[in-house]
PDB file of C-alpha atoms and ligand atoms in Angstrom:
ATOM      1  CA  MET A  91      -6.761  -7.663  14.014  1.00  0.00           C
ATOM      2  CA  ALA A  92      -4.587  -7.797  16.836  1.00  0.00           C
ATOM      3  CA  ASP A  93      -1.773  -9.707  15.165  1.00  0.00           C
ATOM      4  CA  CYS A  94      -1.813  -7.633  11.908  1.00  0.00           C
ATOM      5  CA  LEU A  95       1.207  -5.324  11.490  1.00  0.00           C
ATOM      6  CA  PHE A  96      -0.576  -2.824   9.347  1.00  0.00           C
ATOM      7  CA  CYS A  97      -3.658  -2.816  11.622  1.00  0.00           C
ATOM      8  CA  ARG A  98      -1.301  -1.956  14.332  1.00  0.00           C
ATOM      9  CA  ILE A  99       0.147   0.985  12.333  1.00  0.00           C
ATOM     10  CA  VAL A 100      -3.515   2.150  11.708  1.00  0.00           C
ATOM     11  CA  ALA A 101      -3.992   1.905  15.392  1.00  0.00           C
ATOM     12  CA  GLY A 102      -0.839   3.965  16.133  1.00  0.00           C
ATOM     13  CA  GLU A 103       0.710   1.068  17.995  1.00  0.00           C
ATOM     14  CA  VAL A 104       3.582   0.850  15.423  1.00  0.00           C
ATOM     15  CA  PRO A 105       5.249   3.898  14.236  1.00  0.00           C
ATOM     16  CA  ALA A 106       5.337   4.855  10.644  1.00  0.00           C
ATOM     17  CA  THR A 107       6.164   7.849   8.644  1.00  0.00           C
ATOM     18  CA  ILE A 108       2.524   8.788   7.407  1.00  0.00           C
ATOM     19  CA  VAL A 109       2.389  10.954   4.353  1.00  0.00           C
ATOM     20  CA  ALA A 110      -1.450  11.091   3.827  1.00  0.00           C
ATOM     21  CA  GLU A 111      -4.533  10.104   5.566  1.00  0.00           C
ATOM     22  CA  THR A 112      -8.320   9.977   4.609  1.00  0.00           C
ATOM     23  CA  ALA A 113     -11.393   8.793   6.554  1.00  0.00           C
ATOM     24  CA  ASP A 114     -10.763   5.419   4.775  1.00  0.00           C
ATOM     25  CA  THR A 115      -7.109   5.076   4.047  1.00  0.00           C
ATOM     26  CA  ILE A 116      -3.678   5.814   5.319  1.00  0.00           C
ATOM     27  CA  ALA A 117      -0.444   6.196   3.397  1.00  0.00           C
ATOM     28  CA  PHE A 118       3.087   5.604   4.867  1.00  0.00           C
ATOM     29  CA  ARG A 119       6.573   5.280   3.593  1.00  0.00           C
ATOM     30  CA  ASP A 120       7.865   1.803   2.892  1.00  0.00           C
ATOM     31  CA  ILE A 121      10.536   0.716   5.567  1.00  0.00           C
ATOM     32  CA  ASN A 122      12.588  -0.777   2.744  1.00  0.00           C
ATOM     33  CA  PRO A 123      12.078   1.482  -0.263  1.00  0.00           C
ATOM     34  CA  GLN A 124      12.605   0.103  -3.790  1.00  0.00           C
ATOM     35  CA  ALA A 125      12.523   3.415  -5.550  1.00  0.00           C
ATOM     36  CA  PRO A 126      12.901   7.146  -4.553  1.00  0.00           C
ATOM     37  CA  VAL A 127       9.105   7.244  -4.009  1.00  0.00           C
ATOM     38  CA  HIS A 128       7.833   4.126  -2.270  1.00  0.00           C
ATOM     39  CA  VAL A 129       4.732   4.581  -0.270  1.00  0.00           C
ATOM     40  CA  LEU A 130       2.220   2.091   0.888  1.00  0.00           C
ATOM     41  CA  VAL A 131      -1.592   2.955   0.822  1.00  0.00           C
ATOM     42  CA  ILE A 132      -3.789   0.801   2.933  1.00  0.00           C
ATOM     43  CA  PRO A 133      -7.425   0.714   3.933  1.00  0.00           C
ATOM     44  CA  ARG A 134      -7.967   1.269   7.684  1.00  0.00           C
ATOM     45  CA  GLU A 135     -10.240  -1.720   7.723  1.00  0.00           C
ATOM     46  CA  HIS A 136      -8.508  -5.227   7.575  1.00  0.00           C
ATOM     47  CA  HIS A 137      -8.823  -7.013   4.251  1.00  0.00           C
ATOM     48  CA  THR A 138      -6.346  -9.628   3.275  1.00  0.00           C
ATOM     49  CA  ASP A 139      -5.463  -8.695  -0.211  1.00  0.00           C
ATOM     50  CA  ILE A 140      -7.077  -6.814  -3.226  1.00  0.00           C
ATOM     51  CA  ALA A 141      -9.146  -9.482  -4.519  1.00  0.00           C
ATOM     52  CA  ALA A 142     -10.844  -9.928  -0.734  1.00  0.00           C
ATOM     53  CA  LEU A 143     -11.316  -6.093  -0.601  1.00  0.00           C
ATOM     54  CA  ALA A 144     -12.702  -5.706  -4.143  1.00  0.00           C
ATOM     55  CA  ALA A 145     -15.211  -8.584  -3.417  1.00  0.00           C
ATOM     56  CA  ALA A 146     -16.219  -7.157  -0.026  1.00  0.00           C
ATOM     57  CA  ASP A 147     -16.243  -3.383  -0.765  1.00  0.00           C
ATOM     58  CA  PRO A 148     -15.656  -2.277  -4.449  1.00  0.00           C
ATOM     59  CA  GLY A 149     -16.079   1.360  -3.569  1.00  0.00           C
ATOM     60  CA  LEU A 150     -13.523   1.162  -0.783  1.00  0.00           C
ATOM     61  CA  ALA A 151     -11.050  -0.459  -3.500  1.00  0.00           C
ATOM     62  CA  GLY A 152     -11.722   2.221  -5.842  1.00  0.00           C
ATOM     63  CA  ARG A 153     -10.952   4.958  -3.265  1.00  0.00           C
ATOM     64  CA  LEU A 154      -7.797   3.010  -2.360  1.00  0.00           C
ATOM     65  CA  CYS A 155      -6.684   3.436  -5.842  1.00  0.00           C
ATOM     66  CA  ALA A 156      -7.743   6.987  -6.175  1.00  0.00           C
ATOM     67  CA  ASP A 157      -5.977   7.785  -2.974  1.00  0.00           C
ATOM     68  CA  ALA A 158      -2.813   5.952  -4.318  1.00  0.00           C
ATOM     69  CA  ALA A 159      -2.823   8.170  -7.305  1.00  0.00           C
ATOM     70  CA  ALA A 160      -3.261  11.253  -5.215  1.00  0.00           C
ATOM     71  CA  VAL A 161      -0.228  10.181  -3.135  1.00  0.00           C
ATOM     72  CA  ALA A 162       1.736   9.872  -6.295  1.00  0.00           C
ATOM     73  CA  LYS A 163       0.844  13.388  -7.294  1.00  0.00           C
ATOM     74  CA  GLY A 164       1.724  14.639  -3.764  1.00  0.00           C
ATOM     75  CA  GLU A 165       5.019  12.923  -4.097  1.00  0.00           C
ATOM     76  CA  GLY A 166       5.749  14.834  -7.213  1.00  0.00           C
ATOM     77  CA  VAL A 167       5.545  11.660  -9.532  1.00  0.00           C
ATOM     78  CA  GLY A 168       1.868  11.919 -10.530  1.00  0.00           C
ATOM     79  CA  GLY A 169       2.758  11.753 -14.302  1.00  0.00           C
ATOM     80  CA  ALA A 170       4.574   8.492 -14.086  1.00  0.00           C
ATOM     81  CA  PHE A 171       4.184   6.015 -11.303  1.00  0.00           C
ATOM     82  CA  ARG A 172       3.539   2.377 -10.719  1.00  0.00           C
ATOM     83  CA  LEU A 173       1.007   0.769  -8.338  1.00  0.00           C
ATOM     84  CA  VAL A 174       1.589  -2.713  -7.224  1.00  0.00           C
ATOM     85  CA  PHE A 175      -0.803  -4.890  -5.180  1.00  0.00           C
ATOM     86  CA  ASN A 176       1.184  -8.296  -4.439  1.00  0.00           C
ATOM     87  CA  THR A 177      -1.546 -10.824  -3.918  1.00  0.00           C
ATOM     88  CA  GLY A 178      -0.342 -14.135  -2.497  1.00  0.00           C
ATOM     89  CA  ALA A 179       2.933 -15.365  -0.956  1.00  0.00           C
ATOM     90  CA  GLU A 180       4.000 -16.774  -4.248  1.00  0.00           C
ATOM     91  CA  VAL A 181       4.335 -13.405  -5.985  1.00  0.00           C
ATOM     92  CA  GLY A 182       5.835 -11.641  -2.970  1.00  0.00           C
ATOM     93  CA  GLN A 183       3.022 -10.648  -0.575  1.00  0.00           C
ATOM     94  CA  SER A 184       4.430 -10.532   2.811  1.00  0.00           C
ATOM     95  CA  VAL A 185       1.919  -8.612   4.830  1.00  0.00           C
ATOM     96  CA  PHE A 186      -1.598  -9.870   4.662  1.00  0.00           C
ATOM     97  CA  HIS A 187      -3.394  -6.486   5.083  1.00  0.00           C
ATOM     98  CA  VAL A 188      -4.111  -5.204   1.599  1.00  0.00           C
ATOM     99  CA  HIS A 189      -1.652  -2.463   0.592  1.00  0.00           C
ATOM    100  CA  CYS A 190      -0.944  -0.633  -2.704  1.00  0.00           C
ATOM    101  CA  HIS A 191       2.626  -0.036  -3.319  1.00  0.00           C
ATOM    102  CA  VAL A 192       3.036   3.461  -5.044  1.00  0.00           C
ATOM    103  CA  LEU A 193       6.532   3.550  -6.743  1.00  0.00           C
ATOM    104  CA  GLY A 194       8.055   6.233  -8.667  1.00  0.00           C
ATOM    105  CA  GLY A 195      11.102   8.435  -9.160  1.00  0.00           C
ATOM    106  CA  ARG A 196      13.005   6.187 -11.418  1.00  0.00           C
ATOM    107  CA  PRO A 197      12.561   4.230 -14.638  1.00  0.00           C
ATOM    108  CA  PHE A 198      10.865   0.801 -14.368  1.00  0.00           C
ATOM    109  CA  THR A 199      11.310  -2.010 -16.798  1.00  0.00           C
ATOM    110  CA  TRP A 200       8.387  -4.167 -18.119  1.00  0.00           C
ATOM    111  CA  PRO A 201       7.766  -7.061 -17.796  1.00  0.00           C
ATOM    112  CA  PRO A 202       8.684  -7.058 -14.130  1.00  0.00           C
ATOM    113  CA  GLY A 203      11.082  -9.685 -12.904  1.00  0.00           C
TER     114      GLY A 203
HETATM  115  P1  AMP B 275       4.332  -6.981   0.221  1.00  0.00           P
HETATM  116  O1  AMP B 275       5.833  -7.807   0.229  1.00  0.00           O
HETATM  117  O2  AMP B 275       3.813  -6.599  -1.041  1.00  0.00           O
HETATM  118  O3  AMP B 275       3.573  -7.609   1.233  1.00  0.00           O
HETATM  119  O4  AMP B 275       4.728  -5.669   0.831  1.00  0.00           O
HETATM  120  C1  AMP B 275       4.895  -5.353   2.299  1.00  0.00           C
HETATM  121  C2  AMP B 275       5.841  -4.261   2.448  1.00  0.00           C
HETATM  122  O5  AMP B 275       5.714  -3.730   3.757  1.00  0.00           O
HETATM  123  C3  AMP B 275       7.284  -4.363   2.095  1.00  0.00           C
HETATM  124  O6  AMP B 275       7.681  -3.545   0.982  1.00  0.00           O
HETATM  125  C4  AMP B 275       8.148  -3.883   3.366  1.00  0.00           C
HETATM  126  O7  AMP B 275       9.153  -3.213   3.235  1.00  0.00           O
HETATM  127  C5  AMP B 275       7.071  -3.114   4.083  1.00  0.00           C
HETATM  128  N1  AMP B 275       7.030  -2.993   5.530  1.00  0.00           N
HETATM  129  C6  AMP B 275       7.126  -4.064   6.352  1.00  0.00           C
HETATM  130  N2  AMP B 275       7.002  -3.460   7.656  1.00  0.00           N
HETATM  131  C7  AMP B 275       6.863  -2.252   7.574  1.00  0.00           C
HETATM  132  C8  AMP B 275       6.849  -1.060   8.536  1.00  0.00           C
HETATM  133  N3  AMP B 275       6.868  -1.387   9.854  1.00  0.00           N
HETATM  134  N4  AMP B 275       6.698   0.026   8.020  1.00  0.00           N
HETATM  135  C9  AMP B 275       6.615   0.340   6.632  1.00  0.00           C
HETATM  136  N5  AMP B 275       6.825  -0.521   5.754  1.00  0.00           N
HETATM  137  C10 AMP B 275       6.852  -1.874   6.160  1.00  0.00           C
END
């Protein structure tokens, strides 16, 4: 999608600090990190959110999660990390191309705020 920020990162039109790539996904550092490790993992293909992706292509949704876990391991936090898919503006989604936040490197509370 021409007007999607993350599609433009996939296309190389917007710079990003890429930490991992597969045939299906790319992982890059969040521009406004909330933890020592804060990486976004996205499918190359445009889907609005995790619910839309899981409905359209459950296999790709699974690979996205597996790739997110691999990123956590590669970042040295594979034993303790948080994956977040904000889904809907009301809960904080601001970019409507599905992305998995991989967060780690500090303690997290539960429940989240
Ligand atoms: P969300 O609020 O769940 O939709 O998350 C969107 C995330 O994208 C936020 O954590 C932003 O800091 C991050 N973000 C926005 N623009 C960029 C960018 N150009 N490069 C990397 N991360 C970005």
